[in-house]
mmCIF file of C-alpha atoms in Angstrom:
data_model
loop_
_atom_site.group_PDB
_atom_site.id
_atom_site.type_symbol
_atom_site.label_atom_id
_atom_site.label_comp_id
_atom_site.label_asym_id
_atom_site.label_seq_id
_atom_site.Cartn_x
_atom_site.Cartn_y
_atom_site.Cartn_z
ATOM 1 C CA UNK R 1 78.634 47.242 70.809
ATOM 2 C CA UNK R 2 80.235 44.559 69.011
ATOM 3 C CA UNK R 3 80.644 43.260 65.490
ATOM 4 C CA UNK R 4 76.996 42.342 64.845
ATOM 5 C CA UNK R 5 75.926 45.944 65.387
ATOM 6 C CA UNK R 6 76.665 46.689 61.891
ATOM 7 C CA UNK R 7 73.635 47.413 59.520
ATOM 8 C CA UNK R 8 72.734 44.247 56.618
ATOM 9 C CA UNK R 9 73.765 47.346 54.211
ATOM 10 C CA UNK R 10 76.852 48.403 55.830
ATOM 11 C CA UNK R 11 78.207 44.936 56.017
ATOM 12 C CA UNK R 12 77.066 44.155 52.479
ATOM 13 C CA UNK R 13 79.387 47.413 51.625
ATOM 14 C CA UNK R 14 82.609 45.999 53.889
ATOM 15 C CA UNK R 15 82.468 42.952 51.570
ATOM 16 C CA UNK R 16 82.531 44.857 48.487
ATOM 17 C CA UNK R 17 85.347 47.323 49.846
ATOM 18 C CA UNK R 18 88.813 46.538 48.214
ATOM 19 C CA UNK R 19 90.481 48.105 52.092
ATOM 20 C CA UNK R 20 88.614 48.866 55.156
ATOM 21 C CA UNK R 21 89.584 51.495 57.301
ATOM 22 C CA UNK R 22 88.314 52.006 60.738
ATOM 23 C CA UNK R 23 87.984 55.305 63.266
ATOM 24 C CA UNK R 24 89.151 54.656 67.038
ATOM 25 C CA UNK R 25 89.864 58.156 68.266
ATOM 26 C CA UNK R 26 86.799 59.503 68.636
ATOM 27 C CA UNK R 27 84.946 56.393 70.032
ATOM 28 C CA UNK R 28 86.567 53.564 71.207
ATOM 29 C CA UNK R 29 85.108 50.108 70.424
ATOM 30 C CA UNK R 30 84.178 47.188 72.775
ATOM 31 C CA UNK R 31 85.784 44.542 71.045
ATOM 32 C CA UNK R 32 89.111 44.099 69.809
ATOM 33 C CA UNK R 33 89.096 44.832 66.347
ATOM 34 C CA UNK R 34 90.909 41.498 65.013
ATOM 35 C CA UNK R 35 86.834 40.136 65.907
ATOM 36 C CA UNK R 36 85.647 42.886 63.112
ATOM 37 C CA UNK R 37 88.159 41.324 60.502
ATOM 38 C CA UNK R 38 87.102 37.630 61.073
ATOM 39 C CA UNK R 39 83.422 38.451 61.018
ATOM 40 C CA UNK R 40 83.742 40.815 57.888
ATOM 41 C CA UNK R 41 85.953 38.503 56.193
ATOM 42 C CA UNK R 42 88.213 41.850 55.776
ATOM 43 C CA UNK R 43 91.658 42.885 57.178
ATOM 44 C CA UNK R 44 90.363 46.032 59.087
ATOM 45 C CA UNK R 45 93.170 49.088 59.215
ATOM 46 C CA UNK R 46 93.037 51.105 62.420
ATOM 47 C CA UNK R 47 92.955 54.680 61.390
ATOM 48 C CA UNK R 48 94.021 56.343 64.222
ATOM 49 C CA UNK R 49 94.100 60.669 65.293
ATOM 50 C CA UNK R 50 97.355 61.157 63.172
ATOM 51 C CA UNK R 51 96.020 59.057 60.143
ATOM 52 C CA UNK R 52 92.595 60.669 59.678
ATOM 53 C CA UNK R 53 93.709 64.498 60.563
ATOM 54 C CA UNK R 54 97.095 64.370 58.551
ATOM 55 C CA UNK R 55 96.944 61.293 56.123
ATOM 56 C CA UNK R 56 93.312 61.321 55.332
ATOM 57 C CA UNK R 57 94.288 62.795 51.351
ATOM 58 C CA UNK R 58 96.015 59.199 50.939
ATOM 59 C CA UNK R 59 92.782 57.472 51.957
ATOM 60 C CA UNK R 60 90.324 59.585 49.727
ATOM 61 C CA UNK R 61 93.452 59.290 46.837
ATOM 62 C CA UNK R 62 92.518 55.520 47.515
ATOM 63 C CA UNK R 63 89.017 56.241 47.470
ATOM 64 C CA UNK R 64 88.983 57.555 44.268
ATOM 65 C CA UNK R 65 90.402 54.314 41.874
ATOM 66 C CA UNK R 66 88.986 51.451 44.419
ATOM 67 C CA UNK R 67 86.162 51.348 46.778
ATOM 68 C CA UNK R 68 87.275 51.771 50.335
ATOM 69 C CA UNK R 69 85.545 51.277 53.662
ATOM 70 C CA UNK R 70 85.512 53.931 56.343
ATOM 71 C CA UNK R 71 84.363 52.686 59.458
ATOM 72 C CA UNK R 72 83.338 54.394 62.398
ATOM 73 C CA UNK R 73 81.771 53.795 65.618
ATOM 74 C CA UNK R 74 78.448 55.237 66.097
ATOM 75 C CA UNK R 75 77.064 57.156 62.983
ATOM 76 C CA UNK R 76 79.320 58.809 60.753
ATOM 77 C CA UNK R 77 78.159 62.609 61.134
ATOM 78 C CA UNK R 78 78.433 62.848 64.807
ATOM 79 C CA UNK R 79 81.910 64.076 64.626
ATOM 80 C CA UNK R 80 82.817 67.096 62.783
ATOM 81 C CA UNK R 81 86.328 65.264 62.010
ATOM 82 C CA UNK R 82 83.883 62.807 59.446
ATOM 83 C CA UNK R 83 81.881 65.902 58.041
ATOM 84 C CA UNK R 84 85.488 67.435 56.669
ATOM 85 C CA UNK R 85 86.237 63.840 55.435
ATOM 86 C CA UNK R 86 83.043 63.848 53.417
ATOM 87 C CA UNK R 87 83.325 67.373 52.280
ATOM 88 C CA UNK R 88 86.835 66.940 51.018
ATOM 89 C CA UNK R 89 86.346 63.201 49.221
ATOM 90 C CA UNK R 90 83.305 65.531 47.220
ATOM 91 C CA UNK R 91 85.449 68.267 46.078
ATOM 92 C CA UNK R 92 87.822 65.760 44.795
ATOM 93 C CA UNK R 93 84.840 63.932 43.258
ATOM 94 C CA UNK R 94 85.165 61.034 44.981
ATOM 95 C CA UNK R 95 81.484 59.302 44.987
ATOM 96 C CA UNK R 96 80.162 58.590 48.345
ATOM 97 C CA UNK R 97 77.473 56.258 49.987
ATOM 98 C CA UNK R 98 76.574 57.033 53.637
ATOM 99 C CA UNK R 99 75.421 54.166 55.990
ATOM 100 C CA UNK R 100 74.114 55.352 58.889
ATOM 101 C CA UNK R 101 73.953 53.317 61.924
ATOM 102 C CA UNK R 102 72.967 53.785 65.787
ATOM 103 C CA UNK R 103 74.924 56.370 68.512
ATOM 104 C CA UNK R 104 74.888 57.540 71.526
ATOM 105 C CA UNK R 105 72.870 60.652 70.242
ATOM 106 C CA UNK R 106 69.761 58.390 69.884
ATOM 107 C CA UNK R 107 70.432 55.855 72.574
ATOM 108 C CA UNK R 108 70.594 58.315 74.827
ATOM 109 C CA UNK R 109 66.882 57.454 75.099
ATOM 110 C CA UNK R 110 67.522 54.184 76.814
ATOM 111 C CA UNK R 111 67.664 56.165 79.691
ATOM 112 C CA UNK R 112 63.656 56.990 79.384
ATOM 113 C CA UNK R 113 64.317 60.834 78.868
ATOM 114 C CA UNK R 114 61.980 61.519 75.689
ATOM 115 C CA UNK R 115 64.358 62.486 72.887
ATOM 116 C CA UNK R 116 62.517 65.734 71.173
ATOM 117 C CA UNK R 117 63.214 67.418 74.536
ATOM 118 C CA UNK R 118 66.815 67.485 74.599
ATOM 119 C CA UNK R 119 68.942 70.540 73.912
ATOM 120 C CA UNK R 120 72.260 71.509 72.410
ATOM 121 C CA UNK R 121 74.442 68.285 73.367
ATOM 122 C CA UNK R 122 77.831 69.380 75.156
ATOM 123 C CA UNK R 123 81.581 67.930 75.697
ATOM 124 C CA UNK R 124 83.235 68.213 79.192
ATOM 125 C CA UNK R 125 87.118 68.405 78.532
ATOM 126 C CA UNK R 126 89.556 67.246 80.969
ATOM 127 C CA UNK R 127 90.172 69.850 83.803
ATOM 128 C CA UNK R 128 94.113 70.846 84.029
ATOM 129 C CA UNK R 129 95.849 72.830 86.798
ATOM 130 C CA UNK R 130 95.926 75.515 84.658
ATOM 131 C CA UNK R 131 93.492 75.079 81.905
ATOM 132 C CA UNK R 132 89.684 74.831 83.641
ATOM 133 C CA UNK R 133 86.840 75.941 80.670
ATOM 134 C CA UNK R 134 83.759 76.099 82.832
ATOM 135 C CA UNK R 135 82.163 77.530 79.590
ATOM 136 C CA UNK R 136 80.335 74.069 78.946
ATOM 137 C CA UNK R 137 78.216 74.680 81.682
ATOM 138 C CA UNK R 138 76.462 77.849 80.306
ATOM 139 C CA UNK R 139 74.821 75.614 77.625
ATOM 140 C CA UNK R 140 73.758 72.841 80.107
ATOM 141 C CA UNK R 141 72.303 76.451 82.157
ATOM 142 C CA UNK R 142 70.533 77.543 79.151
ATOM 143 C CA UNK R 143 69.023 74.133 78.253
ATOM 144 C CA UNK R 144 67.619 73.655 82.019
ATOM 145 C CA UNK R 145 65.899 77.291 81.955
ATOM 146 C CA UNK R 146 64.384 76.022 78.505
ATOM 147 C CA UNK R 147 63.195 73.143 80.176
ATOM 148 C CA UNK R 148 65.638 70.801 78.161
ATOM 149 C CA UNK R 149 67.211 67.651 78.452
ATOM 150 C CA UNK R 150 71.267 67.384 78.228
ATOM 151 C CA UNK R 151 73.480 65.325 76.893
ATOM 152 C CA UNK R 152 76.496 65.423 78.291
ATOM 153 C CA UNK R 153 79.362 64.109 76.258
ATOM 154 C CA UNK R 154 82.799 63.082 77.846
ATOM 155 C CA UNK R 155 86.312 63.498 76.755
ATOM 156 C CA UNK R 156 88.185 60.923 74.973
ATOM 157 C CA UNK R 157 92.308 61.127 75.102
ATOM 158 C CA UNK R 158 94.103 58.908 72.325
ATOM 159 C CA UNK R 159 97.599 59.141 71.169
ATOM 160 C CA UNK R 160 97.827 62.164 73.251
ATOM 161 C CA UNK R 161 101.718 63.799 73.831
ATOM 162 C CA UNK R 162 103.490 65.704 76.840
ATOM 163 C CA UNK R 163 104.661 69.000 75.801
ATOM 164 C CA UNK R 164 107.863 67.756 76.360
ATOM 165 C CA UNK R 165 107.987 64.728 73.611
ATOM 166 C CA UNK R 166 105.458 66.909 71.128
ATOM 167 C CA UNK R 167 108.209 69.619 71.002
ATOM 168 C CA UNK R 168 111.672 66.814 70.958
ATOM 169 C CA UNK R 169 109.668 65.527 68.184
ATOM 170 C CA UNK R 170 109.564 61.915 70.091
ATOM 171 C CA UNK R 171 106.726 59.377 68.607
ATOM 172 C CA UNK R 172 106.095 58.661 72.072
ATOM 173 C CA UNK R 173 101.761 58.607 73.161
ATOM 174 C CA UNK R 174 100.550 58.815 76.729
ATOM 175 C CA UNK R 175 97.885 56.120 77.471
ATOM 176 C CA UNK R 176 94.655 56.648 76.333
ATOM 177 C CA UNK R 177 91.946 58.258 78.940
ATOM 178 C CA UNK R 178 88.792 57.827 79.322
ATOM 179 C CA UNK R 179 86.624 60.456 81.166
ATOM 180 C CA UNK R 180 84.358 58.488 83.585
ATOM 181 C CA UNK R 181 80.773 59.772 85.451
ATOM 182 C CA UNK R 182 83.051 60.390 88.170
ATOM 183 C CA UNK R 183 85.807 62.699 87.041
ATOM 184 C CA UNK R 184 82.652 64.533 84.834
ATOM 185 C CA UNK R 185 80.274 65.157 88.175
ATOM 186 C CA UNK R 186 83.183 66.161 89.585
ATOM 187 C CA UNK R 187 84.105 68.787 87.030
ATOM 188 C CA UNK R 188 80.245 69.989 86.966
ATOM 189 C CA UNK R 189 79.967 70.296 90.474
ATOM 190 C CA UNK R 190 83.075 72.579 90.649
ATOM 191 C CA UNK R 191 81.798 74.736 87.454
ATOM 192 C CA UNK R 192 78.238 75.037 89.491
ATOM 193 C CA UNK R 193 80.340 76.208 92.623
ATOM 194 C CA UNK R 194 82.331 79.135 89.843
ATOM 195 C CA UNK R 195 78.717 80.296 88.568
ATOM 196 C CA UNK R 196 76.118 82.532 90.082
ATOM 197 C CA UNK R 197 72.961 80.699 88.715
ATOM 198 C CA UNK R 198 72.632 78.129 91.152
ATOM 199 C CA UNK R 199 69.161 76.329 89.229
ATOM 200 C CA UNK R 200 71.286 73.335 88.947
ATOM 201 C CA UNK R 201 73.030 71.721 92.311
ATOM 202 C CA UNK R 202 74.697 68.977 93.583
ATOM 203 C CA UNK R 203 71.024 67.110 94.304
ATOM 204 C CA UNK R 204 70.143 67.521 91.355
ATOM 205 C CA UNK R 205 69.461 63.828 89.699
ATOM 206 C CA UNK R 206 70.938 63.277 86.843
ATOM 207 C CA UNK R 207 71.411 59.827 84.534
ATOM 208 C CA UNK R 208 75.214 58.240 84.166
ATOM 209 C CA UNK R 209 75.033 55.770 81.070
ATOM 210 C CA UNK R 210 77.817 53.509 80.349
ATOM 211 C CA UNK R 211 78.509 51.251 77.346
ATOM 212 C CA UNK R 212 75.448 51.439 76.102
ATOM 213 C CA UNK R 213 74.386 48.796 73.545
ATOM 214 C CA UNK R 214 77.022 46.240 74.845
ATOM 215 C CA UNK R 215 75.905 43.500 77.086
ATOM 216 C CA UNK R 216 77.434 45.441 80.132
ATOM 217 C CA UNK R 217 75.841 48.278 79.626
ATOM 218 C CA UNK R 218 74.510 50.313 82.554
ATOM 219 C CA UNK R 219 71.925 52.469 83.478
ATOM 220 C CA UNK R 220 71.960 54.767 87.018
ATOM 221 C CA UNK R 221 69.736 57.641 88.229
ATOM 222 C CA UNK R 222 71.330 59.545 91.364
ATOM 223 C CA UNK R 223 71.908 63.083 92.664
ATOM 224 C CA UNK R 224 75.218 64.413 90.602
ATOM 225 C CA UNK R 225 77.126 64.619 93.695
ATOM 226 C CA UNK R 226 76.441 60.238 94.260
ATOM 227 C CA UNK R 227 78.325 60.176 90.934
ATOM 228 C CA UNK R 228 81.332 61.202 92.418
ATOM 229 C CA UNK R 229 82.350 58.577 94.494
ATOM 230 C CA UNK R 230 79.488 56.569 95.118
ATOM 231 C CA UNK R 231 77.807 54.902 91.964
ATOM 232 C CA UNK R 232 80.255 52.649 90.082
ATOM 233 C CA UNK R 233 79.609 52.975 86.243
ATOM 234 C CA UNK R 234 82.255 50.815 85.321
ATOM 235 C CA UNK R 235 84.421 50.541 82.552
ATOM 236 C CA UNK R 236 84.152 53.204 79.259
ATOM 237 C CA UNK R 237 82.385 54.677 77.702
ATOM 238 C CA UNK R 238 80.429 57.036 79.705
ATOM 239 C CA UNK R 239 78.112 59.632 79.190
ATOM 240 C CA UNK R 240 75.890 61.295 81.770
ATOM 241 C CA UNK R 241 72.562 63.393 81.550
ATOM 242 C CA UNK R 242 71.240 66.075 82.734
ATOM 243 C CA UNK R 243 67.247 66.530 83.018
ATOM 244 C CA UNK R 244 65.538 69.224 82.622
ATOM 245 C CA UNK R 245 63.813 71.471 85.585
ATOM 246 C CA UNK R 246 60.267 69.334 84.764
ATOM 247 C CA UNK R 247 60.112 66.062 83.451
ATOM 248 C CA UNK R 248 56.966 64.229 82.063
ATOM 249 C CA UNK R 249 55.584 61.531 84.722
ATOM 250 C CA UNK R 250 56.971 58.921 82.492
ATOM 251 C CA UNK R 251 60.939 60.050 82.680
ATOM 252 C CA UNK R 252 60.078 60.357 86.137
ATOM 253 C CA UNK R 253 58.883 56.686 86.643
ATOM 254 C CA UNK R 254 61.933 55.828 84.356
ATOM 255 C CA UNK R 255 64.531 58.189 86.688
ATOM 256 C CA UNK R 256 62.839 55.918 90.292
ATOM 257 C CA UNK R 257 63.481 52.423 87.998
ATOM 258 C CA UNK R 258 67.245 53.405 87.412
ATOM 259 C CA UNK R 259 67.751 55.162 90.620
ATOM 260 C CA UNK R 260 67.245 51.428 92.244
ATOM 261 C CA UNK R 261 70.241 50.116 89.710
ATOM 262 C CA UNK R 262 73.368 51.891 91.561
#
């Protein structure tokens, strides 16, 4: 999205914020954020992995003698790294006002999959040579045999550090990464060839979403495997899904209209 996907009520709060903070490790947004500040009339602080997870005291310290804005992209409880935030800014009896806004948990539906009949939503890390959790894939198992929808979330690297730099103590970050459809089919398709229940294959049809609620966004249907190396999704973010076993005849018209937009 951009800067006019903020809420009448959330930008009504910016302007009445003394400093406004904003989120980018756990989403990334599709604007640069110098657009955010000249539309909010605000300077807007990029709060970045080290900031939230180690400074985050000095921002509800802040929060508690002025009225600060915490920005984040998406809604603010779909990351467990807001929901300590919030419980912390409480205990120090800091008084907050949640603004809710749209994510990717509820435009998942753009896709045409109904949304009561998805399951537990799950992240696909980055596979390493020697670090390859094909756990994930027992959830996306056990929502298919329930006949549910997943969401498949993928990862997100920012300000990440070699082992090498992390342990010289060297304030040096690898560029950010971005897991695409491609890398994540790939990565499902080996966990499927490493497990015994085979309900779910490579021709199995699946959704690949990608920016969804910018003007670039895009839509495919295509067996997992086609995600691999033949539909383009483009630039981040992605995010694919996984149908369940039986879908209603609507999803299914909706799966033939996207499977012509590869």
């Amino acid at each position: 999205g951009d800067e006019k996907d903020i809420t009448v009520k959330g930008l009504e709060a910016i302007k009445s914020c003394d400093k406004v903070f904003l989120e980018m490790y756990t989403a990334i947004l599709g604007i640069d954020k110098n657009r955010l500040s000249e539309f909010y009339g605000k300077e807007v602080i990029e709060a970045d992995r080290n900031l939230v997870e180690s400074g985050s005291d000095d921002i509800i310290n802040q929060a508690s003698t002025s009225n600060i804005a915490f920005l984040v992209v998406g809604d603010p409880f779909c990351a467990t790294t807001h929901t300590d935030l919030f419980l912390r800014a409480k205990e120090q009896g800091v008084e907050i006002q949640v603004i809710h806004n749209a994510s990717i948990m509820n435009a998942v539906a753009s896709c045409g999959l109904q949304l009561y009949r998805f399951g537990e939503a799950v992240t696909i890390p980055f596979f390493t040579e020697t670090w390859k959790p094909y756990s994930f894939f027992d959830k996306v198992l056990a929502n298919f045999e329930h006949n549910l929808h997943t969401l498949v979330l993928l990862d997100i690297k920012v300000k990440e550090q070699t082992t090498e730099n992390l342990l010289r103590g060297n304030n040096i970050f690898e560029p950010p990464r971005y897991m695409s459809c491609s890398v994540a089919a790939e990565q499902i398709i080996e966990s499927i060839e490493q497990h015994e229940n085979k309900s779910i294959t490579a021709d199995t049809i699946c959704f690949g979403l990608a920016r969804i609620g910018g003007v670039t966004q895009k839509i495919a249907s295509a067996p997992l495997r086609d995600f691999v190396d033949q539909v383009d999704m483009g630039g981040p973010l992605h995010t694919l899904v996984i149908p369940a076993k039986e879908v209603h005849p609507l999803e299914e018209e909706m799966m033939k209209f996207y499977s012509d937009k590869k």
